[in-house]
PDB file of C-alpha atoms in Angstrom:
ATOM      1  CA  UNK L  19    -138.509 -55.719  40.168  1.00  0.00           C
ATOM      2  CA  UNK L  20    -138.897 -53.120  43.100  1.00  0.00           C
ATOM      3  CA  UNK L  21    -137.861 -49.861  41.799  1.00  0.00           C
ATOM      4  CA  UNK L  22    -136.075 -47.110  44.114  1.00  0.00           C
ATOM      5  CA  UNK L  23    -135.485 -43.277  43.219  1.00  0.00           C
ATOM      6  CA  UNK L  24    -131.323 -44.332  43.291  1.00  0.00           C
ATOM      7  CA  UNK L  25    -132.926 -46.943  40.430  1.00  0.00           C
ATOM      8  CA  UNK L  26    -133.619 -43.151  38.499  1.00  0.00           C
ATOM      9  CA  UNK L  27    -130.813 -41.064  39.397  1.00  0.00           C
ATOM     10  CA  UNK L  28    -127.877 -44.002  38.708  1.00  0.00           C
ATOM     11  CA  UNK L  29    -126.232 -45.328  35.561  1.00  0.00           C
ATOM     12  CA  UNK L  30    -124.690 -47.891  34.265  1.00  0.00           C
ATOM     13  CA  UNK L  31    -121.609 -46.828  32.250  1.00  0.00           C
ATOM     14  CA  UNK L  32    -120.174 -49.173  29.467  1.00  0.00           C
ATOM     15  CA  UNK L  33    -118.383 -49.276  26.528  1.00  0.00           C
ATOM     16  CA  UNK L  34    -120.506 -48.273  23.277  1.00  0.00           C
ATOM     17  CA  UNK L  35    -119.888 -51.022  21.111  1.00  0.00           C
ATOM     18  CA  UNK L  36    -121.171 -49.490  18.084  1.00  0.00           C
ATOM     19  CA  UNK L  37    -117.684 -47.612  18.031  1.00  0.00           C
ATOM     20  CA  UNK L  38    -115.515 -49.655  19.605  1.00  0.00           C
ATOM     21  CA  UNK L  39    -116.298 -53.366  20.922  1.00  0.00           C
ATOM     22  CA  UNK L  40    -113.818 -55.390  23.480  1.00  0.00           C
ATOM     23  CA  UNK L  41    -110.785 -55.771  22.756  1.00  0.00           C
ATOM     24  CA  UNK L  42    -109.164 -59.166  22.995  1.00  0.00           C
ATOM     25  CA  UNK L  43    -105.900 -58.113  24.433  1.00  0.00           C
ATOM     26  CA  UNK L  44    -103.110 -59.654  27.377  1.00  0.00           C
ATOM     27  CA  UNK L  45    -101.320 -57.117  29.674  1.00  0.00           C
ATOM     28  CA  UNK L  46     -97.901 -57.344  29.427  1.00  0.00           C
ATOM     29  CA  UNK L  47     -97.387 -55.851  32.869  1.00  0.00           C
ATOM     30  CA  UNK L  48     -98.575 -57.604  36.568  1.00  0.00           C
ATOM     31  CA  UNK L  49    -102.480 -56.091  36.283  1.00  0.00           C
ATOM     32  CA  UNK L  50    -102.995 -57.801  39.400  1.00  0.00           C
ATOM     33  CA  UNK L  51    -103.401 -54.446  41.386  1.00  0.00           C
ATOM     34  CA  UNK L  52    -106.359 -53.534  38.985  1.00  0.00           C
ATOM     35  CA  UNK L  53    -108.180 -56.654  40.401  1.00  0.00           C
ATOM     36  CA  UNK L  54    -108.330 -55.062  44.338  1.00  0.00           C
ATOM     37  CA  UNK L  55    -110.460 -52.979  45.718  1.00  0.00           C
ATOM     38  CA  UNK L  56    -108.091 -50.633  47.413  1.00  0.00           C
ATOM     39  CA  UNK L  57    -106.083 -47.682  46.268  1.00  0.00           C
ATOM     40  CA  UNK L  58    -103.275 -48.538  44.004  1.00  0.00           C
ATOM     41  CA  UNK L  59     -99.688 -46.782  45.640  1.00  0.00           C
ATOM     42  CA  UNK L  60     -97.542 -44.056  43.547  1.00  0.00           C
ATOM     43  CA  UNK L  61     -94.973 -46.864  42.949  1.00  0.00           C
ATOM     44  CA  UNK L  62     -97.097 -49.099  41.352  1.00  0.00           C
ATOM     45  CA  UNK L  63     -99.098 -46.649  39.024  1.00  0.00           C
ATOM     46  CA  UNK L  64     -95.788 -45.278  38.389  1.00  0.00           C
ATOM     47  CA  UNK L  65     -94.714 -48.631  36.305  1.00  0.00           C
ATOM     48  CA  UNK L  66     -95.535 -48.337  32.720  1.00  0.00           C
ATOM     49  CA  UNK L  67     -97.987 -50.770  31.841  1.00  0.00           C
ATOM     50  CA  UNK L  68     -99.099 -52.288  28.206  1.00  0.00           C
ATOM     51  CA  UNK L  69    -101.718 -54.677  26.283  1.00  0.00           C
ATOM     52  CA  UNK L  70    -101.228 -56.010  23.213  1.00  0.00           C
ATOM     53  CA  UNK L  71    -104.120 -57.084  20.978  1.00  0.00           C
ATOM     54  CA  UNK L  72    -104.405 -61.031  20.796  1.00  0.00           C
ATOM     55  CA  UNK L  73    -105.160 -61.184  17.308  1.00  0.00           C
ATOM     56  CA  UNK L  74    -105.495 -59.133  14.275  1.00  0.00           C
ATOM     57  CA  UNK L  75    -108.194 -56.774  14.692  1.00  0.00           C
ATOM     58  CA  UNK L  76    -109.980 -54.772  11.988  1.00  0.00           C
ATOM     59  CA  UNK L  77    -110.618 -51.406  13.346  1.00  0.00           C
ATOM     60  CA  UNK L  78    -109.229 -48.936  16.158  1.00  0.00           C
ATOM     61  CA  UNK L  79    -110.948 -46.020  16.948  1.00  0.00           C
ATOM     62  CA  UNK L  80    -108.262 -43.749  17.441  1.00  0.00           C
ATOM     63  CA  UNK L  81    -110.334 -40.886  19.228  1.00  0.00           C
ATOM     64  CA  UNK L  82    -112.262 -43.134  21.269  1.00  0.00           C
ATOM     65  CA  UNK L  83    -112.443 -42.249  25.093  1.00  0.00           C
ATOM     66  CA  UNK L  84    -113.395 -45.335  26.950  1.00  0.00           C
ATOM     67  CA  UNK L  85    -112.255 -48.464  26.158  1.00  0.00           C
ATOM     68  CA  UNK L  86    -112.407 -52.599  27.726  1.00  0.00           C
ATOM     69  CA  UNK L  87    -109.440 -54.708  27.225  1.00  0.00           C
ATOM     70  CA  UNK L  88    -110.619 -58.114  28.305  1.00  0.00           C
ATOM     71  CA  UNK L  89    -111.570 -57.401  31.796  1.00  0.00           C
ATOM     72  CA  UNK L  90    -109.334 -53.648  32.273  1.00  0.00           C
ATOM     73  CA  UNK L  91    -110.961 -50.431  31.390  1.00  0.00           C
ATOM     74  CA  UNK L  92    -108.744 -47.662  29.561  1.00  0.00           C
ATOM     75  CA  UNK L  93    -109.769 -43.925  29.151  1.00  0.00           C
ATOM     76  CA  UNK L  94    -108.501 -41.468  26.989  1.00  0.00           C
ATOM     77  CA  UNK L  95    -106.572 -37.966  27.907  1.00  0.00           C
ATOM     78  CA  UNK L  96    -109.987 -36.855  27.818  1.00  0.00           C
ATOM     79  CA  UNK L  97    -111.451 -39.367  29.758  1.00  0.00           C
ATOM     80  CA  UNK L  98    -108.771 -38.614  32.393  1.00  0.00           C
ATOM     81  CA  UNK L  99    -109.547 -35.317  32.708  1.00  0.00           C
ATOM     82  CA  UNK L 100    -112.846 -35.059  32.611  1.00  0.00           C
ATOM     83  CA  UNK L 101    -112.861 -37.377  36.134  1.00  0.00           C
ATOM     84  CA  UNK L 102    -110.036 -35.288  37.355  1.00  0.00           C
ATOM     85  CA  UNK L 103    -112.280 -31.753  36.742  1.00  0.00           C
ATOM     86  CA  UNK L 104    -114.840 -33.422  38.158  1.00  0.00           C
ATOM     87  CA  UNK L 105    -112.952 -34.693  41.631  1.00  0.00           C
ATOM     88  CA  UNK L 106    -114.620 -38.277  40.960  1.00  0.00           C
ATOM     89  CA  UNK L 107    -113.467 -39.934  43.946  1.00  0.00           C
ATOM     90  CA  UNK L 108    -112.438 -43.725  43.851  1.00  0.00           C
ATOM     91  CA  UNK L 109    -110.709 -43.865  40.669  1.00  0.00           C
ATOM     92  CA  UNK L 110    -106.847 -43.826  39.635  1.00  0.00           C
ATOM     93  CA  UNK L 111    -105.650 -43.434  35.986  1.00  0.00           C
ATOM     94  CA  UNK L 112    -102.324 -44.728  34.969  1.00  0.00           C
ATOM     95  CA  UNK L 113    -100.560 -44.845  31.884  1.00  0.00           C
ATOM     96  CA  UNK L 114    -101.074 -47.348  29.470  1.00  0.00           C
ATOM     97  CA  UNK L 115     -99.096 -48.347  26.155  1.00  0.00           C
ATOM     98  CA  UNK L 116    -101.694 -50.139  23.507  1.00  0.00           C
ATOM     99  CA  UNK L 117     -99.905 -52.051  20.585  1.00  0.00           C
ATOM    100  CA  UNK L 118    -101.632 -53.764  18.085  1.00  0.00           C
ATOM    101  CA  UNK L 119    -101.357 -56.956  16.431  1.00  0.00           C
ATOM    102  CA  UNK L 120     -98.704 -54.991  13.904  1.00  0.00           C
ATOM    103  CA  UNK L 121     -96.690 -53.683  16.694  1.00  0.00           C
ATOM    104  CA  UNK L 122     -97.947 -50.194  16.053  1.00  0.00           C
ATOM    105  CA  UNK L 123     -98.282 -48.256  19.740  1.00  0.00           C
ATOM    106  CA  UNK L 124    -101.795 -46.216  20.124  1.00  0.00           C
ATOM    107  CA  UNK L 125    -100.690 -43.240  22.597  1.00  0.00           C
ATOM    108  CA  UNK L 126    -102.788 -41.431  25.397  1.00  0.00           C
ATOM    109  CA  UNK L 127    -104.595 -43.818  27.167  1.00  0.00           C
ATOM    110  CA  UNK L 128    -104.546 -45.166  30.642  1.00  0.00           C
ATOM    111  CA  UNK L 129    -105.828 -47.840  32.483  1.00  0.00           C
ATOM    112  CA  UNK L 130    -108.267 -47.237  35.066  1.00  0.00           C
ATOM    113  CA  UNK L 131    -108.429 -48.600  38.550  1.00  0.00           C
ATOM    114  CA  UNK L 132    -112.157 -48.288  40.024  1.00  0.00           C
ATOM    115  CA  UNK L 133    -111.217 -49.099  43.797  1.00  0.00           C
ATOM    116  CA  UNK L 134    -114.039 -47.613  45.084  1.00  0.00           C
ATOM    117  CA  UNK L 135    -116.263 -50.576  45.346  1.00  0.00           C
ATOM    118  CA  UNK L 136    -119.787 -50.504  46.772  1.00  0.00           C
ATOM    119  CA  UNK L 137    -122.420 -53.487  47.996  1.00  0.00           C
ATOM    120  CA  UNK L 138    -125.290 -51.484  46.305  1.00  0.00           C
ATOM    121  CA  UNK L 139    -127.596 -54.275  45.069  1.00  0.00           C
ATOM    122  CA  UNK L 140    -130.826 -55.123  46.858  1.00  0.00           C
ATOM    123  CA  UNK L 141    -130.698 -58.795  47.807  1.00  0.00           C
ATOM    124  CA  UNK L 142    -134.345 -58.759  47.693  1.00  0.00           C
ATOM    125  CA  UNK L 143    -134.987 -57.741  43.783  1.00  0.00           C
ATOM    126  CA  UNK L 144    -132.821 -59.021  41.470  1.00  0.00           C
ATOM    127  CA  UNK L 145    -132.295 -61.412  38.285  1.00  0.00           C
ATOM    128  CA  UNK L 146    -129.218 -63.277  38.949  1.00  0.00           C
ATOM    129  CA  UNK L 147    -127.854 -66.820  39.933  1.00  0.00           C
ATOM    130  CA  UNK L 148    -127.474 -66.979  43.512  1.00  0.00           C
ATOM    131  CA  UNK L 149    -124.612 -64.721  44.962  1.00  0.00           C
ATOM    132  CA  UNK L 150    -121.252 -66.656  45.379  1.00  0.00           C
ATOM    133  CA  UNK L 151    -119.708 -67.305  48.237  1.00  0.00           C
ATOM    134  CA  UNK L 152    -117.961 -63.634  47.730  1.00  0.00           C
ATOM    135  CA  UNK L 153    -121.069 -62.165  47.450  1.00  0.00           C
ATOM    136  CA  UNK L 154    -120.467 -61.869  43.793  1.00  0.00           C
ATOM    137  CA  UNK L 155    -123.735 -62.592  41.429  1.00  0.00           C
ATOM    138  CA  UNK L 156    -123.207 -64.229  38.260  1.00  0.00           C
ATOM    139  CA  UNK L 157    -124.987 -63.640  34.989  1.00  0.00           C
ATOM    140  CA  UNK L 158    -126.760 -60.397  36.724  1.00  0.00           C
ATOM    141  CA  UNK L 159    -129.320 -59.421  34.466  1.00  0.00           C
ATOM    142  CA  UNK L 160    -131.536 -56.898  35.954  1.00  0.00           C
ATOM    143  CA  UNK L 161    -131.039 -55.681  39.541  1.00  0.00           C
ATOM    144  CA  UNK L 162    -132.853 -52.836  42.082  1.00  0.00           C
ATOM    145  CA  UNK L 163    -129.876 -50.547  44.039  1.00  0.00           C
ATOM    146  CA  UNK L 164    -130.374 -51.011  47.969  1.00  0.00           C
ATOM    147  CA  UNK L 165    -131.193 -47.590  49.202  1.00  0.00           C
ATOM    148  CA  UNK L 166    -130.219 -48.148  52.544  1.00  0.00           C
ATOM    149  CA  UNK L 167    -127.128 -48.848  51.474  1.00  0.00           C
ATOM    150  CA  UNK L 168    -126.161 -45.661  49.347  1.00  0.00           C
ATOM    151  CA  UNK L 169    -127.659 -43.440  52.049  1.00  0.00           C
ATOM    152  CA  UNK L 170    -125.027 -44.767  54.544  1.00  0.00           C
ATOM    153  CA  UNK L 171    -122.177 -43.977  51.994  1.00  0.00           C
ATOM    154  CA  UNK L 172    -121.253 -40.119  51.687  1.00  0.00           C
ATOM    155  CA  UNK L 173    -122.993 -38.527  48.289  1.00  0.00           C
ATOM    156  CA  UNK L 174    -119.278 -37.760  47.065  1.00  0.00           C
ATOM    157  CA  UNK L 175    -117.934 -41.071  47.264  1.00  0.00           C
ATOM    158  CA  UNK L 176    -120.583 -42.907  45.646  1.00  0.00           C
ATOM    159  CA  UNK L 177    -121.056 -40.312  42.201  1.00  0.00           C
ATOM    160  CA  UNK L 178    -118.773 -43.227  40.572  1.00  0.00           C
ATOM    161  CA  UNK L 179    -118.277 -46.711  41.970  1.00  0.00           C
ATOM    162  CA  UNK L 180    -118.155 -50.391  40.695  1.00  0.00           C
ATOM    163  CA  UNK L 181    -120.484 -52.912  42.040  1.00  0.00           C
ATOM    164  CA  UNK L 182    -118.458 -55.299  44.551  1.00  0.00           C
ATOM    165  CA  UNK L 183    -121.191 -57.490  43.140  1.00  0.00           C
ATOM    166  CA  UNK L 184    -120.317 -57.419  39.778  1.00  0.00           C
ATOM    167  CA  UNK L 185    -116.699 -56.171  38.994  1.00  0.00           C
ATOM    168  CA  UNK L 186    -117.005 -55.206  35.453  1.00  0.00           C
ATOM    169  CA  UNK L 187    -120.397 -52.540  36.137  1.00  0.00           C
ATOM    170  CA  UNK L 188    -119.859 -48.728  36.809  1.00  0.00           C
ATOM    171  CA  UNK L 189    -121.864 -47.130  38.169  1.00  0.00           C
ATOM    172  CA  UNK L 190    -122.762 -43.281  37.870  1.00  0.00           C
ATOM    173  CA  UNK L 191    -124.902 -40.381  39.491  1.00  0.00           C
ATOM    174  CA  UNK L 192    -126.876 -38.659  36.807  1.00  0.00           C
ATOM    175  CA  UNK L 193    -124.753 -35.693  37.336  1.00  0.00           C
ATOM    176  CA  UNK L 194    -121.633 -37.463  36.197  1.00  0.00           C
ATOM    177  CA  UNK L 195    -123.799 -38.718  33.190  1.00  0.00           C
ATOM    178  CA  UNK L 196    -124.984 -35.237  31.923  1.00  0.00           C
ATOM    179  CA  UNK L 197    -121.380 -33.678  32.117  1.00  0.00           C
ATOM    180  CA  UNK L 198    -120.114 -36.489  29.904  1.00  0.00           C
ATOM    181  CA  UNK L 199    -122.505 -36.350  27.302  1.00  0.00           C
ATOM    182  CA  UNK L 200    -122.031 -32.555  26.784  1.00  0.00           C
ATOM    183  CA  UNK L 201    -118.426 -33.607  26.668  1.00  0.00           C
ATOM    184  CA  UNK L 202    -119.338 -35.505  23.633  1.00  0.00           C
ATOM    185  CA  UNK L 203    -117.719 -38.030  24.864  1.00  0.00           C
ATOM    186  CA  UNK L 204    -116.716 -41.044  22.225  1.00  0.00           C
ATOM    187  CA  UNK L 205    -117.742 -44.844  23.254  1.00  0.00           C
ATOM    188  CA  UNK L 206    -119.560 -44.295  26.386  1.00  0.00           C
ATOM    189  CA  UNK L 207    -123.089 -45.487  26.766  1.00  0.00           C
ATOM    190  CA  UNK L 208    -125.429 -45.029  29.659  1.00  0.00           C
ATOM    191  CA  UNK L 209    -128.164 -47.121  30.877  1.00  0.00           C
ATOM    192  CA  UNK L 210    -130.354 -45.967  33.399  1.00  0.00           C
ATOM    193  CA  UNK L 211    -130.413 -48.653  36.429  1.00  0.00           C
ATOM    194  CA  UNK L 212    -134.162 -49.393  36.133  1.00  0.00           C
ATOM    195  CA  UNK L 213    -133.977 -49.356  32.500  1.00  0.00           C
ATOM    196  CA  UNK L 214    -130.888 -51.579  32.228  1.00  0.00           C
ATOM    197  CA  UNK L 215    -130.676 -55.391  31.367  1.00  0.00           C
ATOM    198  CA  UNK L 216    -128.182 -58.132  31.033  1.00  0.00           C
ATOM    199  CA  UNK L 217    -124.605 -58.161  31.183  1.00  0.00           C
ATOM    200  CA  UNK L 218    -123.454 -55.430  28.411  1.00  0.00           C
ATOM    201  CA  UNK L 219    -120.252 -56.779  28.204  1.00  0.00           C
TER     202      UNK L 219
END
């Protein structure tokens, strides 16, 4: 794999599933906005939105901050404003009910919307099958960010971004990363690009 110096400053950002691991969970609200890669509008992050969990499930971390329900991240109040302090560009929170498989409501979360969507991986070095017709690589296990790429995109809109390659990877400056871990943050893991591998989720 060709490494860059964007391959030293950038994280991935996941769910730590040695607190909390995916939830199985339906939306019981149209999540179709969540799925484009444009700004969602006041009316439609004004609709209250909810999951419920699919099937019993042992354990809830109540003071968890980040969060994957099937494919749609979640933050906590924290979370929230923690990306709002930090003027993280790209990303919308809106409120989110969480019930449980015994109808029991788990307050102060949101889902979050990554629009900000970025064609960051180098075509030439990485382990994946074949980009899609979409341009979206399947089973991506290792991958090099295309330098030429994040240089054309201003420094403040790409601190947090998804991969339009990959829609369920986040990726972070290391600035982002060292604010969140003196936040203490609870169920966030980083992986440093060059040192990540395989789909975490």
């Amino acid at each position: 794999m060709k490494e860059d110096l964007f391959d030293r400053e950038y994280y991935v950002m996941n769910i730590d599933r040695n607190v909390n691991p995916p939830l199985l969970a339906w939306g019981k609200a149209n999540l179709s906005p969540f799925l484009r890669p444009v700004r969602m509008t006041a009316t439609q992050t004004s609709k209250p939105l909810s999951v419920a969990f699919i099937e019993p499930y042992p354990v809830f971390c109540r003071d968890v901050d980040f969060i994957l329900f099937g494919g749609l991240y979640a933050g906590s109040e924290r979370m929230k404003k923690f990306f709002e302090k930090m003027a993280v560009y790209g990303v919308q929170f809106v409120p989110l009910s969480v019930v449980n498989d015994r109808h029991e409501e788990h307050p102060g979360y949101f889902a979050m919307h990554f629009w900000n969507r970025i064609a960051a991986v180098d075509k030439s070095s990485f382990g994946a099958d074949e980009p899609n017709a979409f341009d979206h690589c399947m089973h991506l296990r290792k991958f090099s960010l295309n330098a030429e790429a994040l240089r054309n995109v201003p420094k403040k809109q790409r601190r947090v971004f998804m991969l339009r390659e990959n829609s369920l990877l986040i990726l972070v400056h290391e600035e982002i990363r060292e604010v969140a871990d003196s936040l203490g943050l609870l169920g966030v893991s980083f992986s440093r690009v060059d040192e990540w591998e395989g789909m975490q989720n």
